[in-house]
């Protein structure tokens, strides 16, 4: 049986990553998933990398990212999600500026 803290960690790791969805390359670098960063640059493979990073990215980052603590990992994931949201807002603002 998992302890309550372990259950929260497991749930957090299973949560899809907004950062990976909206800003795959930047998220992959920030999450220390360098192999997936390189794959995301290849046009034909980029869509698959995006989907896989959204679904499994947090788990992979925790497992392979050599994080010193859970708190550091969680903090970085929050920062990457916020950066991705700002990135999308910036792109939408740019689109609206040039569109109208």
Backbone as JSON, one array per atom type, in Angstrom:
{
  "sequence": "XXXXXXXXXXXXXXXXXXXXXXXXXXXXXXXXXXXXXXXXXXXXXXXXXXXXXXXXXXXXXXXXXXXXXXXXXXXXXXXXXXXXXXXXXXXXXXXXXXXX",
  "N": [[0.84, -1.18, 0.0], [0.53, 2.19, -0.83], [1.92, 5.08, 0.72], [0.3, 8.15, 1.8], [1.74, 10.41, 0.8], [3.24, 9.23, -1.24], [1.18, 8.43, -2.91], [0.24, 10.91, -3.78], [2.5, 11.78, -5.19], [2.58, 9.82, -7.21], [0.17, 10.35, -8.51], [0.65, 12.97, -9.4], [2.74, 12.51, -11.2], [1.42, 11.09, -13.15], [-0.19, 12.97, -14.29], [-1.04, 14.78, -17.21], [1.22, 16.9, -19.01], [1.01, 20.31, -19.38], [2.95, 22.06, -20.24], [4.53, 20.51, -21.96], [2.68, 20.09, -23.95], [2.12, 22.65, -25.04], [4.62, 23.8, -25.55], [6.78, 22.12, -26.62], [9.59, 21.71, -27.33], [11.04, 23.54, -25.67], [10.08, 22.7, -23.2], [11.02, 20.05, -23.09], [13.79, 20.44, -22.95], [13.97, 21.87, -20.52], [12.98, 19.95, -18.8], [14.93, 18.13, -18.78], [15.04, 16.15, -20.71], [16.7, 15.32, -23.06], [17.03, 13.67, -25.3], [14.4, 13.47, -26.24], [14.01, 16.11, -26.88], [15.67, 16.41, -29.13], [14.41, 14.58, -30.86], [11.95, 15.89, -31.13], [12.54, 17.94, -32.83], [12.62, 16.91, -35.35], [10.6, 16.92, -38.11], [8.69, 14.83, -38.93], [8.67, 13.16, -36.75], [8.16, 14.78, -34.67], [5.45, 15.25, -33.89], [4.72, 12.8, -32.74], [6.58, 12.8, -30.64], [5.65, 15.01, -29.21], [3.09, 14.1, -28.34], [3.81, 11.83, -26.81], [5.46, 13.01, -24.87], [3.64, 14.68, -23.57], [1.97, 12.79, -22.37], [3.69, 10.91, -21.01], [5.83, 12.4, -20.13], [6.38, 13.7, -17.58], [6.81, 11.51, -15.9], [9.0, 10.29, -17.15], [10.85, 12.37, -16.93], [11.17, 12.58, -14.15], [12.21, 10.06, -13.64], [14.54, 9.85, -15.27], [15.82, 12.31, -15.15], [17.67, 13.02, -13.18], [17.1, 14.51, -10.79], [17.6, 16.4, -7.83], [15.84, 16.55, -5.71], [12.38, 15.98, -4.82], [10.96, 18.31, -4.5], [12.41, 20.21, -6.0], [12.03, 19.14, -8.57], [9.21, 19.32, -8.83], [8.87, 22.07, -8.66], [10.25, 22.93, -10.98], [8.63, 21.77, -12.97], [6.25, 23.18, -12.61], [7.12, 25.78, -13.26], [7.79, 25.39, -15.97], [5.27, 24.78, -17.03], [3.94, 27.23, -16.63], [5.54, 28.94, -18.17], [5.02, 27.87, -20.69], [2.29, 28.51, -20.98], [2.43, 31.32, -21.0], [3.91, 31.56, -23.36], [2.1, 30.63, -25.32], [0.11, 32.59, -25.02], [1.61, 34.83, -25.81], [2.13, 34.15, -28.51], [-0.5, 34.1, -29.49], [-1.2, 36.77, -29.08], [0.62, 38.01, -30.81], [-0.3, 36.97, -33.24], [-2.89, 38.12, -33.32], [-2.18, 40.82, -33.37], [-0.87, 41.11, -35.88], [-2.86, 40.2, -37.52], [-5.03, 41.95, -37.34]],
  "CA": [[0.0, 0.0, 0.0], [1.3, 3.43, -0.92], [1.67, 6.11, 1.72], [-0.4, 9.29, 1.18], [2.67, 11.23, 0.02], [3.57, 8.47, -2.44], [0.0, 8.49, -3.78], [0.24, 12.23, -4.4], [3.57, 11.79, -6.19], [2.16, 8.99, -8.34], [-0.88, 11.08, -9.24], [1.29, 14.09, -10.07], [3.52, 12.01, -12.32], [0.49, 10.63, -14.19], [-0.9, 14.12, -14.84], [-0.46, 15.27, -18.47], [1.97, 18.14, -18.87], [0.63, 21.41, -20.26], [4.17, 22.6, -20.83], [4.91, 19.67, -23.1], [1.68, 20.26, -24.99], [2.18, 23.96, -25.67], [5.98, 24.28, -25.81], [7.45, 20.84, -26.51], [11.05, 21.77, -27.33], [11.49, 24.21, -24.45], [9.74, 21.85, -22.06], [11.91, 18.88, -23.08], [15.09, 20.89, -22.44], [13.83, 22.2, -19.1], [12.69, 18.73, -18.05], [16.14, 17.3, -18.91], [14.77, 15.02, -21.63], [17.43, 15.81, -24.22], [16.73, 12.79, -26.44], [13.08, 13.86, -26.76], [14.18, 17.42, -27.51], [16.21, 16.19, -30.48], [13.35, 13.96, -31.66], [10.88, 16.85, -31.41], [12.97, 18.83, -33.91], [12.43, 16.21, -36.62], [9.19, 17.16, -38.41], [7.81, 13.65, -38.96], [8.66, 12.53, -35.43], [7.8, 15.79, -33.68], [4.08, 15.05, -33.38], [4.76, 11.65, -31.82], [7.31, 13.24, -29.45], [4.74, 15.87, -28.46], [2.07, 13.27, -27.69], [4.44, 11.0, -25.78], [5.93, 13.87, -23.77], [2.47, 15.12, -22.81], [1.44, 11.68, -21.57], [4.68, 10.25, -20.16], [6.98, 13.28, -19.89], [6.71, 13.91, -16.17], [7.37, 10.26, -15.36], [10.35, 10.13, -17.7], [11.72, 13.4, -16.37], [11.48, 12.2, -12.77], [13.03, 8.85, -13.64], [15.83, 9.99, -15.97], [16.31, 13.68, -15.09], [18.66, 13.21, -12.11], [16.68, 15.6, -9.92], [18.13, 16.23, -6.47], [14.74, 16.38, -4.76], [11.03, 16.06, -5.37], [10.56, 19.73, -4.49], [13.05, 20.83, -7.17], [11.35, 18.63, -9.75], [7.87, 19.89, -8.89], [9.03, 23.5, -8.94], [10.61, 23.08, -12.39], [7.47, 21.44, -13.79], [5.33, 24.33, -12.52], [7.7, 26.87, -14.04], [7.67, 25.06, -17.39], [3.86, 24.92, -17.4], [3.64, 28.66, -16.69], [6.24, 29.47, -19.35], [4.28, 27.42, -21.88], [1.06, 29.29, -21.08], [2.83, 32.64, -21.48], [4.33, 31.41, -24.75], [0.88, 30.56, -26.13], [-0.49, 33.93, -24.97], [2.44, 35.68, -26.65], [1.88, 33.81, -29.92], [-1.85, 34.55, -29.85], [-1.13, 38.23, -29.17], [1.32, 38.31, -32.06], [-1.23, 36.66, -34.32], [-3.94, 39.14, -33.34], [-1.56, 42.08, -33.77], [-0.64, 41.12, -37.31], [-4.1, 39.88, -38.22], [-5.95, 43.1, -37.38]],
  "C": [[0.89, 1.25, 0.0], [0.93, 4.37, 0.22], [0.99, 7.29, 1.04], [0.52, 10.16, 0.32], [3.05, 10.53, -1.29], [2.4, 8.47, -3.43], [-0.05, 9.83, -4.51], [1.32, 12.33, -5.47], [3.16, 11.0, -7.43], [1.1, 9.7, -9.17], [-0.28, 12.24, -10.02], [2.06, 13.63, -11.3], [2.64, 11.5, -13.46], [-0.27, 11.77, -14.86], [-0.25, 14.56, -16.16], [0.19, 16.64, -18.27], [1.52, 19.19, -19.88], [1.85, 22.0, -20.96], [4.62, 21.82, -22.05], [3.93, 19.83, -24.25], [1.88, 21.56, -25.76], [3.57, 24.4, -26.11], [6.94, 23.1, -25.71], [8.97, 20.95, -26.42], [11.59, 22.41, -26.05], [11.23, 23.37, -23.22], [10.71, 20.67, -21.96], [13.3, 19.27, -22.57], [15.02, 21.17, -20.94], [13.59, 20.99, -18.23], [13.85, 17.74, -18.11], [15.89, 16.03, -19.72], [15.38, 15.38, -22.98], [17.17, 14.96, -25.47], [15.39, 13.19, -27.07], [13.11, 15.25, -27.37], [14.67, 17.25, -28.94], [15.14, 15.56, -31.38], [12.26, 14.96, -32.03], [11.25, 17.83, -32.51], [12.79, 18.21, -35.29], [10.95, 16.3, -36.97], [8.29, 15.93, -38.35], [7.67, 13.01, -37.58], [8.17, 13.49, -34.35], [6.42, 15.62, -33.08], [4.04, 13.89, -32.4], [5.49, 12.04, -30.53], [6.42, 14.12, -28.58], [3.74, 15.03, -27.67], [2.67, 12.45, -26.55], [4.94, 11.83, -24.59], [4.77, 14.4, -22.94], [2.02, 14.01, -21.87], [2.46, 11.15, -20.57], [5.82, 11.16, -19.7], [7.36, 13.48, -18.44], [7.34, 12.67, -15.56], [8.79, 10.06, -15.85], [11.31, 11.14, -17.08], [12.11, 13.07, -14.94], [12.43, 11.01, -12.74], [14.43, 9.09, -14.19], [16.48, 11.37, -15.82], [17.35, 13.98, -14.03], [18.34, 14.42, -11.24], [17.19, 15.34, -8.51], [17.03, 16.03, -5.44], [13.41, 16.48, -5.48], [10.58, 17.51, -5.47], [11.16, 20.47, -5.7], [12.34, 20.41, -8.45], [9.98, 19.28, -9.91], [7.92, 21.37, -9.24], [9.35, 23.73, -10.42], [9.42, 22.78, -13.3], [6.44, 22.57, -13.77], [5.83, 25.48, -13.37], [7.53, 26.6, -15.53], [6.23, 25.16, -17.86], [3.48, 26.39, -17.55], [4.3, 29.3, -17.91], [5.5, 29.09, -20.62], [2.99, 28.22, -22.06], [1.37, 30.7, -21.55], [3.25, 32.61, -22.95], [3.12, 31.39, -25.68], [0.19, 31.92, -26.16], [0.28, 34.9, -25.85], [2.18, 35.42, -28.13], [0.5, 34.25, -30.36], [-1.89, 36.07, -29.97], [-0.45, 38.67, -30.45], [0.42, 38.07, -33.26], [-2.3, 37.75, -34.43], [-3.4, 40.49, -33.78], [-1.39, 42.15, -35.28], [-1.89, 40.84, -38.12], [-4.98, 41.11, -38.38], [-5.19, 44.37, -37.38]]
}
